[in-house]
PDB file of C-alpha atoms in Angstrom:
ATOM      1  CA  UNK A   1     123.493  43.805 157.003  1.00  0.00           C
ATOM      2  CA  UNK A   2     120.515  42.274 155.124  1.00  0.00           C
ATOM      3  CA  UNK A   3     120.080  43.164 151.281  1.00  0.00           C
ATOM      4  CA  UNK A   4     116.688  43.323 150.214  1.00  0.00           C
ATOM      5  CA  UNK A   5     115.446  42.299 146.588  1.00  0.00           C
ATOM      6  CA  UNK A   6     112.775  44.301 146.313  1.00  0.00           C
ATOM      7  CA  UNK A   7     112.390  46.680 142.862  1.00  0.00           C
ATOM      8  CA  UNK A   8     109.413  49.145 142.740  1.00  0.00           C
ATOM      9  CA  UNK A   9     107.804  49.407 139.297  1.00  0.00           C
ATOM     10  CA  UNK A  10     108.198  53.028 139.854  1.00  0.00           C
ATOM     11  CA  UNK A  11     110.660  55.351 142.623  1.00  0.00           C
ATOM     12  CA  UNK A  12     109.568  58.899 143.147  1.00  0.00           C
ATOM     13  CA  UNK A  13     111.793  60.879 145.387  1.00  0.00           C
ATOM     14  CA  UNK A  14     110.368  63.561 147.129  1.00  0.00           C
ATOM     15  CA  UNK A  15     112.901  66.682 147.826  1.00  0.00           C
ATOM     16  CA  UNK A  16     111.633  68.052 150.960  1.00  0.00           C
ATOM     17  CA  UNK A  17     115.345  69.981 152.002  1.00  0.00           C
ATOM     18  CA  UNK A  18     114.474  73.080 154.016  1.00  0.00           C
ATOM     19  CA  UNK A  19     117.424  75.848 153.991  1.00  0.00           C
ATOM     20  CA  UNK A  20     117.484  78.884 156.202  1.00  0.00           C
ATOM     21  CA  UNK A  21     115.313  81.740 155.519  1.00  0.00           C
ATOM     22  CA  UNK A  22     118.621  83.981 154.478  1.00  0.00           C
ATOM     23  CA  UNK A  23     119.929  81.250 152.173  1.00  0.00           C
ATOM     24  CA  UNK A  24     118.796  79.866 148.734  1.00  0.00           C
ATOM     25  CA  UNK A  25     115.203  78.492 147.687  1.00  0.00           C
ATOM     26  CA  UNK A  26     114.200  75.083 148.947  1.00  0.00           C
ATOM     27  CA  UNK A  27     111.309  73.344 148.478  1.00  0.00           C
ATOM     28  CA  UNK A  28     109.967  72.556 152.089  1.00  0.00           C
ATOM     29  CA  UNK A  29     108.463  76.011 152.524  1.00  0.00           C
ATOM     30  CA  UNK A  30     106.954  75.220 148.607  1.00  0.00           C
ATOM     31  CA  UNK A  31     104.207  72.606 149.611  1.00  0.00           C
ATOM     32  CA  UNK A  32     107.056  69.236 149.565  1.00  0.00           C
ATOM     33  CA  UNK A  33     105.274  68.020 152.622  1.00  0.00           C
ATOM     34  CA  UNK A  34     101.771  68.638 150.392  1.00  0.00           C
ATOM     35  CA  UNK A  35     103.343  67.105 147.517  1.00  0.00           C
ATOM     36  CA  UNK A  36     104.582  64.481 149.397  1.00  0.00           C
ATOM     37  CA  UNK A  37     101.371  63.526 150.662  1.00  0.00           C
ATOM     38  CA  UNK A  38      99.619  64.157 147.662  1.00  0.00           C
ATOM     39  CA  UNK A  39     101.419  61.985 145.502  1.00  0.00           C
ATOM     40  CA  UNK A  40     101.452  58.535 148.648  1.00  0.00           C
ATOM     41  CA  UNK A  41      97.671  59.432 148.293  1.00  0.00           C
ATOM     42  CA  UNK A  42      97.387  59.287 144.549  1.00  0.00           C
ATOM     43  CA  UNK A  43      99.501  55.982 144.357  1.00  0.00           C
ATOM     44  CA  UNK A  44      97.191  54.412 147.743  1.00  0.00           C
ATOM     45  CA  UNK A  45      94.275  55.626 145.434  1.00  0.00           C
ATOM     46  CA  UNK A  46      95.421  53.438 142.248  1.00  0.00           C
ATOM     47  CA  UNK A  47      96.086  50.328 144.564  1.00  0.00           C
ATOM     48  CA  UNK A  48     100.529  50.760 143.679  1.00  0.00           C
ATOM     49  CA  UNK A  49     101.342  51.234 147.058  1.00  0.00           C
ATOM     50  CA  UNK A  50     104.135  48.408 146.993  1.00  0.00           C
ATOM     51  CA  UNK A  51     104.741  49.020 143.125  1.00  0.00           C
ATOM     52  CA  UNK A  52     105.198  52.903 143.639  1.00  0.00           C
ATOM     53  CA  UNK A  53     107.597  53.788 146.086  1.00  0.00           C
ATOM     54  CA  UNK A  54     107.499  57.755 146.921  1.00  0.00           C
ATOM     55  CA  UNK A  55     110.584  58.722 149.575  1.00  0.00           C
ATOM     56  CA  UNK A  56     111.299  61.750 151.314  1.00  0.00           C
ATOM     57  CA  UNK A  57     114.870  63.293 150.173  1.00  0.00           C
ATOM     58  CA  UNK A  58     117.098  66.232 151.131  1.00  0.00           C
ATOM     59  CA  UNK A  59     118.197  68.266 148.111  1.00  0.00           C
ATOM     60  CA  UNK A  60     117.905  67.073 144.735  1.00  0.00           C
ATOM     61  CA  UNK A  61     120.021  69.828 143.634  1.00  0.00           C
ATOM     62  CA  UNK A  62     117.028  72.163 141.754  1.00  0.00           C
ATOM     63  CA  UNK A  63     115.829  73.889 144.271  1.00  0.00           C
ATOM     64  CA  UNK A  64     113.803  76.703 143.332  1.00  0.00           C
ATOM     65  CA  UNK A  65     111.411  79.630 144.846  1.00  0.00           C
ATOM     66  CA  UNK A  66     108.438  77.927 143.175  1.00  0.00           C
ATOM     67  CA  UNK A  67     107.115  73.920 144.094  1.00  0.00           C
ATOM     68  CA  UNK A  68     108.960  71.342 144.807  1.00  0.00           C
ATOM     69  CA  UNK A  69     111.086  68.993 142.851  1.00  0.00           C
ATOM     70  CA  UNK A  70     110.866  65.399 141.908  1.00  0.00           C
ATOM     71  CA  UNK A  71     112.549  62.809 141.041  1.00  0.00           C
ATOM     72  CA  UNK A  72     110.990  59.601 139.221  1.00  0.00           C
ATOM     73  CA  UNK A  73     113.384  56.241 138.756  1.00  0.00           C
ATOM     74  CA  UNK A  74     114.131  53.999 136.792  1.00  0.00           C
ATOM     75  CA  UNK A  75     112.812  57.182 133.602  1.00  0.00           C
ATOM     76  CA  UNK A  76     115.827  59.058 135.637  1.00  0.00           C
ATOM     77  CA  UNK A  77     114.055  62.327 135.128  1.00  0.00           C
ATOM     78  CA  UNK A  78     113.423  65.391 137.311  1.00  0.00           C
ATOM     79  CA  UNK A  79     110.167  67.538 137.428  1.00  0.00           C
ATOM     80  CA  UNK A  80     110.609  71.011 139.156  1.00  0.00           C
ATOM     81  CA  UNK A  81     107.808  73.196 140.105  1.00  0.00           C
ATOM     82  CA  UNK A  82     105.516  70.357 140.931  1.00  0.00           C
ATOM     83  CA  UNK A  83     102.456  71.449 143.027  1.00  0.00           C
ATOM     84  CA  UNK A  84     100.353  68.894 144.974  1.00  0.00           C
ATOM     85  CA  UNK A  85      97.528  69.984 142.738  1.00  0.00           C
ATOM     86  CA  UNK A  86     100.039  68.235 140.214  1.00  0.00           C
ATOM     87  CA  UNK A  87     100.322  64.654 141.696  1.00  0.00           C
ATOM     88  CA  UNK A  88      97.551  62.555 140.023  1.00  0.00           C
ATOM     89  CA  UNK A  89      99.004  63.928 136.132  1.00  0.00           C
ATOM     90  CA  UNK A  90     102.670  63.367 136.875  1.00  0.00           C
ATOM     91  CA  UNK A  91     102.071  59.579 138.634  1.00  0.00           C
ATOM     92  CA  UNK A  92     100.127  59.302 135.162  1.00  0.00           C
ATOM     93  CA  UNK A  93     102.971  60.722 133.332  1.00  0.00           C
ATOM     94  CA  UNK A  94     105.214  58.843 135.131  1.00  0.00           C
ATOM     95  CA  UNK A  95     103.638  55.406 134.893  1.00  0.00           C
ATOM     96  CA  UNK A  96     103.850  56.096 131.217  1.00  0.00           C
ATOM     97  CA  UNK A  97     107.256  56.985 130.948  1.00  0.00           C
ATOM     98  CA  UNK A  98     109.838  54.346 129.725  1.00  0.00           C
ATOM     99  CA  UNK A  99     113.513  54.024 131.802  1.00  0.00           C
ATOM    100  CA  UNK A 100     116.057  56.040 130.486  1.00  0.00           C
ATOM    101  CA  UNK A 101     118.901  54.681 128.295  1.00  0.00           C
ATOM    102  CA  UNK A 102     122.153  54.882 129.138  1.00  0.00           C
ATOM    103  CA  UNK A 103     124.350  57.005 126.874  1.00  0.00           C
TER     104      UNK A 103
END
């Protein structure tokens, strides 16, 4: 096992789950993949590509019929409904945001 020390300014996970057609909403047939993309491009376009990690993830556990969700670290917030159209305001938004406190 090797540990790495490496923090990113910023961790966006991606949900990108995909559940059968006769079971709940997930986000993979809802643009993740698009999202996905759109956000890695938005971050490549800003120059944070090592201070911006964006990951792939199964379910984030808010699923719905509509977008995808997302889930930003260390703010320790989730965004649901997020279109790729959506990825250049939320990395702002979430470049902005502070961590959240512990309560």
């Amino acid at each position: 096992m090797e540990t790495l020390d490496y923090r990113p300014r910023l961790h966006v996970l991606v949900c990108t789950n995909e559940r059968p057609p006769d079971d709940l909403p997930s986000c993979a047939p809802n643009g993740a993949r698009e999202v996905l993309d759109a956000l890695r491009a938005a971050a490549r376009r800003r120059g944070l590509r090592v201070e911006v990690q964006i990951t792939p993830t199964g379910c984030l556990g808010w699923c719905h019929a509509e977008g995808t969700t997302v889930a930003a670290w260390p703010a320790g917030r989730f965004h649901r409904h997020v279109r790729p159209t959506d990825a250049e305001a939320l990395l702002d938004h979430l470049l902005a945001e502070r961590p959240a406190r512990p309560t």
